[in-house]
């Protein structure tokens, strides 16, 4: 087999590497991909997504169909279509009507819209799960609906929504691997690039899987800590 | 007359819960509303601060404030109506994510925008008055039902309302905890708060009320002094109700 040196900055990897040497030398580029793309993509999309989700949840809880219907259509459209198709529409589709967006922002848009739709349902359900008496108690001390929501309902709904939102967040970490298909240089794309040169698909993809697993494991520890912190006012 | 309610009517769908209620409350007076469940007594109380919006009726206060529910009622007038009264709930409805003290200070600081240092002092005083100064930094789930209800009373008092509304404040309590809540309410009677109780505690109502209303089927069947209504009721329905409540076996 002819050996080609890898012709980019991952110069430590050559096509004849294998086994432990390949594994350890691939670690740095993959973690770099995670730090430069996977994690920022996840964080930015999740935070923006939560803002979209809160707005969407409020619209869906509104009395006016002027707000309710568009929000319901948005949620239905996002949940009813594959994430990969959404990514392709934004990155490969929009340029044909003159809208060209770089890979990373394309991915941010797609993931934000996704988180926004799914998390809006979580937030909506959490708000509805807070007993009506809490609203009433807030009203009787003179609060408006907005103040009651902000001061009384949302803090309690936040506690309820931590476990399902953490699930969404962890799913999002893994879903960002789809961004490799629109050329975002994230963790899994790095794995693919290296695998394309060394043909050691099993080792490199398992390595990528392990890194995802470690990230998600750390996140689940953060989730547990957050739940413990918020538990202080929950009846046991 | 401090508070006048005229022709109050409220339906939930086809179910007519209040069928034209007239009530008057004088300043400093204690009014108790009794009656079987489903008689509309809680709904009547909840109409006084528009937690339920009546379909019809006029609520007037002695300062000239008036709401006619047959007209379109603005958010502002509902808010003004709510500012007049404090409410104590059957299920306490304390804010579980706030300490006892924070439950009491929340309204004055956030809604009335009063000075938080002063409010804190006042709130501590109120918690002392209901016997819970030592528990003020605990969360509701760390308190017994009776303690939670006393915090609920302090929370309502902190808003300095003109009128206190009590919706079956002891109905969710274990029997041995009822006394501590009734004692706090007795103190308020001594301080001449204007209060409306919806209650099943007939003896308590007899002890503290200036006026008792017996409701059944969405109507006021009988009203008068505790002596008139509770000791010598004229209406058969009142007699039957008191018979059942006082001699359950």
Coordinates of C-alpha atoms in Angstrom, one line a residue:
Chain A
X1 CA 0.0 0.0 0.0
X2 CA 1.3 3.4 -0.9
X3 CA 1.8 5.7 2.0
X4 CA 0.8 9.4 1.8
X5 CA 1.7 11.9 4.5
X6 CA -1.4 13.7 5.7
X7 CA -1.3 17.0 3.8
X8 CA -2.6 19.5 6.4
X9 CA -1.8 20.8 9.8
X10 CA -2.5 17.4 11.4
X11 CA 1.0 16.7 10.4
X12 CA 1.6 14.2 13.2
X13 CA -0.7 11.7 11.5
X14 CA 0.7 9.7 8.6
X15 CA -1.2 7.1 6.6
X16 CA 0.9 4.2 7.9
X17 CA 0.1 4.8 11.6
X18 CA -2.0 2.3 13.3
X19 CA -3.2 1.1 16.7
X20 CA -2.3 3.0 19.9
X21 CA -0.1 5.5 18.0
X22 CA -2.9 6.4 15.6
X23 CA -5.4 6.6 18.5
X24 CA -3.2 9.0 20.6
X25 CA -2.1 11.1 17.7
X26 CA -5.7 11.5 16.6
X27 CA -6.8 12.6 20.0
X28 CA -5.5 16.1 19.7
X29 CA -7.1 17.0 16.3
X30 CA -10.4 15.5 17.4
X31 CA -10.5 17.3 20.7
X32 CA -9.5 20.5 18.9
X33 CA -12.5 19.9 16.6
X34 CA -14.7 19.5 19.7
X35 CA -13.3 22.7 21.3
X36 CA -13.4 24.7 18.2
X37 CA -16.7 23.6 16.7
X38 CA -18.7 20.9 18.6
X39 CA -18.8 22.7 21.9
X40 CA -19.3 26.3 20.7
X41 CA -22.0 25.0 18.2
X42 CA -23.8 23.2 21.0
X43 CA -23.6 26.1 23.5
X44 CA -24.5 28.9 21.1
X45 CA -27.4 26.9 19.6
X46 CA -28.7 25.8 22.9
X47 CA -28.7 29.3 24.5
X48 CA -30.3 30.9 21.4
X49 CA -32.6 27.9 21.2
X50 CA -33.8 28.5 24.8
X51 CA -34.6 32.1 24.0
X52 CA -36.6 31.0 20.9
X53 CA -38.2 28.2 23.0
X54 CA -39.3 30.6 25.8
X55 CA -40.9 33.0 23.2
X56 CA -42.5 30.1 21.4
X57 CA -43.9 28.6 24.7
X58 CA -45.3 32.0 25.6
X59 CA -46.9 32.3 22.2
X60 CA -48.4 28.8 22.5
X61 CA -49.8 29.7 25.9
X62 CA -51.3 32.9 24.7
X63 CA -55.0 33.4 24.5
X64 CA -54.8 34.9 21.0
X65 CA -54.6 32.6 18.0
X66 CA -52.6 35.3 16.3
X67 CA -49.7 34.1 18.5
X68 CA -50.7 30.5 19.0
X69 CA -51.1 29.4 15.4
X70 CA -47.7 30.6 14.0
X71 CA -45.9 29.1 17.0
X72 CA -47.8 25.8 16.6
X73 CA -46.9 25.7 12.9
X74 CA -43.2 26.3 13.6
X75 CA -43.1 23.6 16.2
X76 CA -44.9 21.1 14.0
X77 CA -42.7 21.9 10.9
X78 CA -39.4 21.5 12.9
X79 CA -40.5 18.4 14.7
X80 CA -42.0 16.9 11.5
X81 CA -38.9 17.2 9.3
X82 CA -35.4 15.5 9.7
X83 CA -32.7 17.7 11.2
X84 CA -30.4 16.6 8.3
X85 CA -32.9 17.9 5.8
X86 CA -33.2 21.2 7.6
X87 CA -29.4 21.5 7.6
X88 CA -29.2 20.8 3.8
X89 CA -32.0 23.3 3.0
X90 CA -30.2 26.0 4.9
X91 CA -26.7 25.3 3.6
X92 CA -27.2 23.7 0.2
X93 CA -30.7 25.0 -0.7
X94 CA -30.7 28.7 0.2
X95 CA -27.8 29.6 -2.1
X96 CA -30.0 29.0 -5.1
X97 CA -32.2 31.9 -4.0
X98 CA -29.1 34.0 -3.4
X99 CA -28.8 33.4 0.4
X100 CA -25.3 31.9 1.1
X101 CA -24.4 31.2 4.7
X102 CA -21.2 29.8 5.9
X103 CA -21.1 26.2 7.4
X104 CA -20.9 27.2 11.0
X105 CA -23.7 29.9 11.1
X106 CA -25.8 27.5 8.9
X107 CA -25.4 24.9 11.6
X108 CA -26.2 27.4 14.4
X109 CA -29.4 28.4 12.6
X110 CA -30.6 24.9 12.1
X111 CA -29.8 23.7 15.6
X112 CA -31.2 26.8 17.2
X113 CA -34.5 26.3 15.4
X114 CA -34.5 22.7 16.4
X115 CA -33.8 23.4 20.1
X116 CA -36.3 26.2 20.0
X117 CA -39.1 23.9 18.8
X118 CA -38.4 20.9 21.1
X119 CA -37.5 22.9 24.2
X120 CA -40.6 25.1 23.7
X121 CA -42.8 22.0 24.4
X122 CA -40.7 21.2 27.5
X123 CA -41.1 24.8 28.8
X124 CA -44.7 24.9 28.0
X125 CA -45.4 21.7 29.8
X126 CA -43.3 22.8 32.8
X127 CA -45.2 26.1 33.1
X128 CA -48.5 24.2 32.9
X129 CA -47.3 21.8 35.6
X130 CA -47.1 24.6 38.2
X131 CA -50.3 24.5 40.2
X132 CA -52.9 27.2 39.5
X133 CA -52.8 28.2 43.2
X134 CA -49.3 29.7 42.6
X135 CA -50.6 32.1 39.9
X136 CA -53.5 33.0 42.2
X137 CA -51.3 33.6 45.2
X138 CA -49.1 35.8 43.0
X139 CA -52.2 37.7 41.8
X140 CA -53.5 38.2 45.4
X141 CA -50.3 40.0 46.3
X142 CA -50.9 42.3 43.4
X143 CA -48.7 40.8 40.7
X144 CA -49.4 41.2 37.1
X145 CA -49.3 38.1 34.8
X146 CA -45.8 39.0 33.6
X147 CA -44.4 39.6 37.1
X148 CA -46.0 36.4 38.4
X149 CA -44.5 34.5 35.5
X150 CA -41.1 35.9 36.0
X151 CA -40.9 35.8 39.8
X152 CA -43.1 32.9 40.8
X153 CA -43.8 30.5 37.9
X154 CA -40.7 30.3 35.8
X155 CA -38.3 29.7 38.7
X156 CA -40.4 26.7 39.6
X157 CA -40.9 25.6 36.0
X158 CA -37.1 25.8 35.6
X159 CA -36.7 23.1 38.3
X160 CA -39.2 20.9 36.5
X161 CA -37.6 21.4 33.1
X162 CA -34.0 20.7 34.1
X163 CA -34.1 16.9 33.5
X164 CA -35.8 17.1 30.1
X165 CA -33.8 20.1 29.0
X166 CA -30.6 18.3 30.0
X167 CA -31.7 15.5 27.7
X168 CA -32.2 18.0 24.9
X169 CA -28.8 19.4 25.6
X170 CA -27.0 16.1 25.5
X171 CA -28.9 15.1 22.4
X172 CA -27.7 18.3 20.8
X173 CA -24.1 17.5 21.5
X174 CA -24.5 14.3 19.6
X175 CA -26.6 15.9 16.8
X176 CA -23.9 18.4 16.0
X177 CA -22.1 15.5 14.3
X178 CA -24.6 16.0 11.5
X179 CA -22.9 19.4 10.9
X180 CA -19.9 17.4 9.5
X181 CA -22.1 16.9 6.4
X182 CA -22.3 20.7 5.8
X183 CA -18.5 21.0 6.1
X184 CA -18.3 22.2 9.7
X185 CA -14.9 21.1 11.0
X186 CA -16.2 19.6 14.2
X187 CA -15.2 16.5 16.1
X188 CA -16.7 13.9 13.8
X189 CA -15.5 15.5 10.6
X190 CA -12.0 15.4 12.0
X191 CA -12.5 11.7 12.6
X192 CA -13.7 11.3 9.0
X193 CA -10.8 13.2 7.6
X194 CA -8.2 11.1 9.5
X195 CA -10.0 7.9 8.6
X196 CA -10.0 8.8 4.9
X197 CA -6.3 8.9 5.0
X198 CA -5.5 5.9 7.2
X199 CA -8.5 3.7 6.4
X200 CA -8.7 2.7 10.1
X201 CA -12.5 3.4 10.3
X202 CA -13.3 1.3 13.3
X203 CA -10.6 2.7 15.5
X204 CA -11.2 6.4 14.6
X205 CA -15.0 6.2 14.8
X206 CA -14.9 4.4 18.1
X207 CA -12.4 7.0 19.3
X208 CA -14.9 9.8 18.2
X209 CA -17.6 7.9 20.0
X210 CA -15.6 7.7 23.2
X211 CA -15.0 11.5 23.1
X212 CA -18.7 12.2 22.6
X213 CA -19.4 9.8 25.5
X214 CA -16.9 11.6 27.8
X215 CA -18.4 15.0 27.0
X216 CA -22.0 13.7 27.6
X217 CA -20.9 12.0 30.8
X218 CA -19.4 15.2 32.1
X219 CA -22.7 17.0 31.2
X220 CA -24.8 14.5 33.1
X221 CA -22.7 15.2 36.2
X222 CA -23.4 18.9 35.7
X223 CA -27.1 18.1 35.3
X224 CA -27.1 16.1 38.6
X225 CA -25.3 18.9 40.4
X226 CA -27.8 21.4 39.0
X227 CA -30.8 19.3 40.1
X228 CA -29.4 19.0 43.6
X229 CA -28.9 22.7 43.8
X230 CA -32.5 23.4 42.6
X231 CA -33.8 20.7 44.9
X232 CA -33.6 22.9 47.9
X233 CA -37.1 24.1 47.7
X234 CA -38.8 20.9 46.4
X235 CA -40.9 19.0 48.9
X236 CA -39.4 15.6 49.6
Chain B
X1 CA -70.7 50.7 54.4
X2 CA -67.1 49.6 53.8
X3 CA -67.9 47.0 51.1
X4 CA -71.1 46.5 49.2
X5 CA -71.7 43.7 46.8
X6 CA -74.9 43.8 44.7
X7 CA -76.5 41.3 42.4
X8 CA -73.4 39.1 42.1
X9 CA -73.8 36.2 39.6
X10 CA -71.3 33.7 38.3
X11 CA -71.6 30.6 36.1
X12 CA -69.1 28.0 35.1
X13 CA -70.5 26.9 31.8
X14 CA -74.1 25.8 32.4
X15 CA -73.5 25.6 36.1
X16 CA -74.9 28.6 37.9
X17 CA -72.8 28.9 41.0
X18 CA -73.9 32.3 42.3
X19 CA -77.4 33.4 41.5
X20 CA -77.6 37.1 42.6
X21 CA -75.8 37.7 45.9
X22 CA -76.0 40.9 48.0
X23 CA -73.5 41.3 50.8
X24 CA -72.6 44.2 53.0
X25 CA -69.5 44.4 55.2
X26 CA -68.8 47.2 57.7
X27 CA -65.3 48.5 58.5
X28 CA -63.8 46.3 61.2
X29 CA -66.5 43.7 60.9
X30 CA -65.9 40.0 60.7
X31 CA -68.2 38.2 58.3
X32 CA -68.3 34.4 58.2
X33 CA -69.8 32.5 55.2
X34 CA -70.9 29.0 55.9
X35 CA -72.7 26.4 53.9
X36 CA -72.5 23.0 52.3
X37 CA -69.8 22.3 49.7
X38 CA -71.0 23.4 46.3
X39 CA -73.1 26.2 47.8
X40 CA -70.9 28.9 46.1
X41 CA -69.3 30.3 49.3
X42 CA -65.7 29.9 48.0
X43 CA -66.7 31.3 44.6
X44 CA -68.3 34.3 46.3
X45 CA -65.1 35.0 48.3
X46 CA -63.0 34.6 45.1
X47 CA -65.2 37.1 43.3
X48 CA -64.3 39.7 45.9
X49 CA -60.7 39.8 44.6
X50 CA -61.6 38.8 41.0
X51 CA -59.8 35.5 41.1
X52 CA -63.1 34.5 39.6
X53 CA -64.5 37.2 37.4
X54 CA -68.3 37.5 38.1
X55 CA -70.6 37.6 35.1
X56 CA -72.8 40.3 36.8
X57 CA -72.8 42.4 39.9
X58 CA -71.4 45.5 41.3
X59 CA -68.7 45.7 44.0
X60 CA -68.4 49.1 45.8
X61 CA -66.0 50.3 48.5
X62 CA -66.5 53.2 50.8
X63 CA -63.7 55.2 49.2
X64 CA -65.8 55.3 46.0
X65 CA -64.0 52.5 44.2
X66 CA -66.6 50.6 42.1
X67 CA -66.5 47.8 39.6
X68 CA -69.6 46.8 37.6
X69 CA -68.9 43.4 36.1
X70 CA -71.6 43.8 33.5
X71 CA -69.4 46.2 31.7
X72 CA -66.0 45.4 30.3
X73 CA -63.6 45.4 33.2
X74 CA -60.1 46.7 32.6
X75 CA -56.9 45.0 33.9
X76 CA -56.2 48.1 36.0
X77 CA -59.5 48.0 37.9
X78 CA -59.0 44.3 38.6
X79 CA -55.5 45.1 40.0
X80 CA -57.0 47.9 42.1
X81 CA -59.6 45.6 43.4
X82 CA -57.0 43.0 44.3
X83 CA -54.9 45.6 46.1
X84 CA -57.7 46.1 48.5
X85 CA -57.7 42.6 49.9
X86 CA -55.3 40.0 51.1
X87 CA -56.2 36.4 50.6
X88 CA -55.4 33.2 52.7
X89 CA -55.9 30.0 50.8
X90 CA -57.1 26.6 51.9
X91 CA -53.9 25.0 50.4
X92 CA -51.6 27.8 51.7
X93 CA -50.1 28.3 48.2
X94 CA -46.8 29.5 49.6
X95 CA -44.1 30.0 47.0
X96 CA -42.0 26.9 47.5
X97 CA -38.8 28.4 46.1
X98 CA -38.8 31.2 48.6
X99 CA -38.2 31.1 52.4
X100 CA -40.9 32.0 54.8
X101 CA -39.4 35.5 55.1
X102 CA -39.1 35.9 51.3
X103 CA -42.7 34.8 50.9
X104 CA -43.8 37.7 53.1
X105 CA -41.5 40.3 51.6
X106 CA -42.1 39.4 48.0
X107 CA -45.3 41.5 47.5
X108 CA -44.2 44.6 49.3
X109 CA -40.8 44.7 47.7
X110 CA -41.6 43.6 44.1
X111 CA -45.2 44.9 43.7
X112 CA -45.4 47.9 46.1
X113 CA -41.7 48.8 45.6
X114 CA -41.3 49.6 49.2
X115 CA -37.8 49.9 50.8
X116 CA -36.5 46.4 51.2
X117 CA -34.8 47.0 54.5
X118 CA -38.0 48.4 56.1
X119 CA -40.1 45.6 54.5
X120 CA -37.8 43.0 56.0
X121 CA -38.2 44.5 59.5
X122 CA -42.0 44.6 59.1
X123 CA -42.0 41.0 57.7
X124 CA -40.0 39.8 60.6
X125 CA -42.4 41.5 63.0
X126 CA -45.4 39.8 61.2
X127 CA -43.7 36.4 61.4
X128 CA -43.0 37.0 65.1
X129 CA -46.7 37.9 65.5
X130 CA -47.7 34.6 64.0
X131 CA -45.1 32.8 66.1
X132 CA -42.6 31.9 63.4
X133 CA -39.7 34.3 63.8
X134 CA -37.4 31.4 64.4
X135 CA -38.5 29.7 61.2
X136 CA -38.3 32.7 58.9
X137 CA -35.4 31.3 56.9
X138 CA -36.9 27.9 56.3
X139 CA -38.5 26.9 53.0
X140 CA -42.3 26.0 53.0
X141 CA -41.6 22.2 52.6
X142 CA -39.7 22.4 55.9
X143 CA -42.7 23.7 57.7
X144 CA -45.9 22.0 59.0
X145 CA -49.2 22.8 57.5
X146 CA -50.2 25.0 60.4
X147 CA -46.9 26.9 60.1
X148 CA -47.3 27.3 56.4
X149 CA -50.8 28.7 56.8
X150 CA -49.5 31.2 59.4
X151 CA -46.8 32.3 56.9
X152 CA -49.7 32.6 54.4
X153 CA -51.5 34.9 56.8
X154 CA -48.3 37.0 57.3
X155 CA -47.8 37.2 53.6
X156 CA -51.3 38.6 53.1
X157 CA -51.0 41.1 56.0
X158 CA -47.6 42.4 54.7
X159 CA -49.5 44.0 51.8
X160 CA -51.4 46.1 54.3
X161 CA -54.8 45.3 52.8
X162 CA -58.0 46.9 53.8
X163 CA -59.8 43.6 53.9
X164 CA -58.6 40.1 54.6
X165 CA -60.2 37.1 52.9
X166 CA -59.9 33.6 54.3
X167 CA -60.9 30.6 52.1
X168 CA -61.3 27.7 54.4
X169 CA -58.0 28.3 56.0
X170 CA -58.0 25.3 58.3
X171 CA -59.7 22.7 56.1
X172 CA -56.5 21.2 54.8
X173 CA -54.9 21.0 58.3
X174 CA -54.5 18.1 60.6
X175 CA -56.9 18.5 63.6
X176 CA -54.2 19.2 66.1
X177 CA -52.8 22.1 63.9
X178 CA -56.1 23.9 63.5
X179 CA -55.9 25.7 66.9
X180 CA -52.6 27.5 66.1
X181 CA -54.1 29.0 63.0
X182 CA -57.4 30.0 64.6
X183 CA -55.5 31.7 67.4
X184 CA -53.7 33.9 64.9
X185 CA -57.0 34.7 63.3
X186 CA -58.4 35.5 66.7
X187 CA -55.6 38.0 67.2
X188 CA -56.6 39.7 63.9
X189 CA -60.2 39.9 65.1
X190 CA -58.9 41.7 68.3
X191 CA -57.0 44.1 66.0
X192 CA -60.3 44.9 64.3
X193 CA -59.3 43.9 60.8
X194 CA -62.1 43.7 58.3
X195 CA -62.4 40.1 57.4
X196 CA -64.4 37.6 55.5
X197 CA -64.1 34.0 56.4
X198 CA -65.3 31.0 54.4
X199 CA -65.2 28.3 57.0
X200 CA -66.4 25.0 58.3
X201 CA -65.4 25.9 61.9
X202 CA -68.9 26.7 63.1
X203 CA -67.8 27.2 66.7
X204 CA -65.1 29.6 65.6
X205 CA -67.5 31.5 63.4
X206 CA -69.9 31.8 66.4
X207 CA -67.1 33.1 68.6
X208 CA -65.6 35.8 66.4
X209 CA -68.1 36.8 63.8
X210 CA -70.2 40.0 63.7
X211 CA -72.3 38.6 61.0
X212 CA -72.9 35.1 59.5
X213 CA -74.1 34.2 56.1
X214 CA -75.5 30.8 55.3
X215 CA -75.4 29.9 51.6
X216 CA -76.9 27.1 49.7
X217 CA -77.4 26.4 46.0
X218 CA -75.9 29.8 44.9
X219 CA -78.2 31.9 47.2
X220 CA -77.9 33.5 50.5
X221 CA -80.4 31.5 52.5
X222 CA -80.1 33.4 55.8
X223 CA -77.9 36.1 57.3
X224 CA -77.6 37.8 60.6
X225 CA -75.7 37.8 63.9
X226 CA -74.1 34.5 64.9
X227 CA -76.8 34.1 67.5
X228 CA -79.6 34.5 65.0
X229 CA -78.1 32.3 62.3
X230 CA -76.2 29.7 64.3
X231 CA -78.2 29.4 67.5
X232 CA -81.7 30.1 66.3
X233 CA -81.9 29.7 62.5
X234 CA -85.2 30.4 60.9
X235 CA -84.7 28.5 57.7
X236 CA -85.1 24.8 57.5
X237 CA -82.1 24.4 55.2
X238 CA -79.9 26.2 57.8
X239 CA -81.2 24.1 60.6
X240 CA -80.5 20.9 58.6
X241 CA -77.0 22.0 57.7
X242 CA -76.1 22.9 61.3
X243 CA -77.6 19.6 62.5
X244 CA -75.4 17.7 60.1
X245 CA -72.2 19.7 60.8
X246 CA -72.6 19.8 64.6
X247 CA -73.8 16.2 65.1
X248 CA -72.2 14.3 62.2
X249 CA -73.1 10.8 63.6

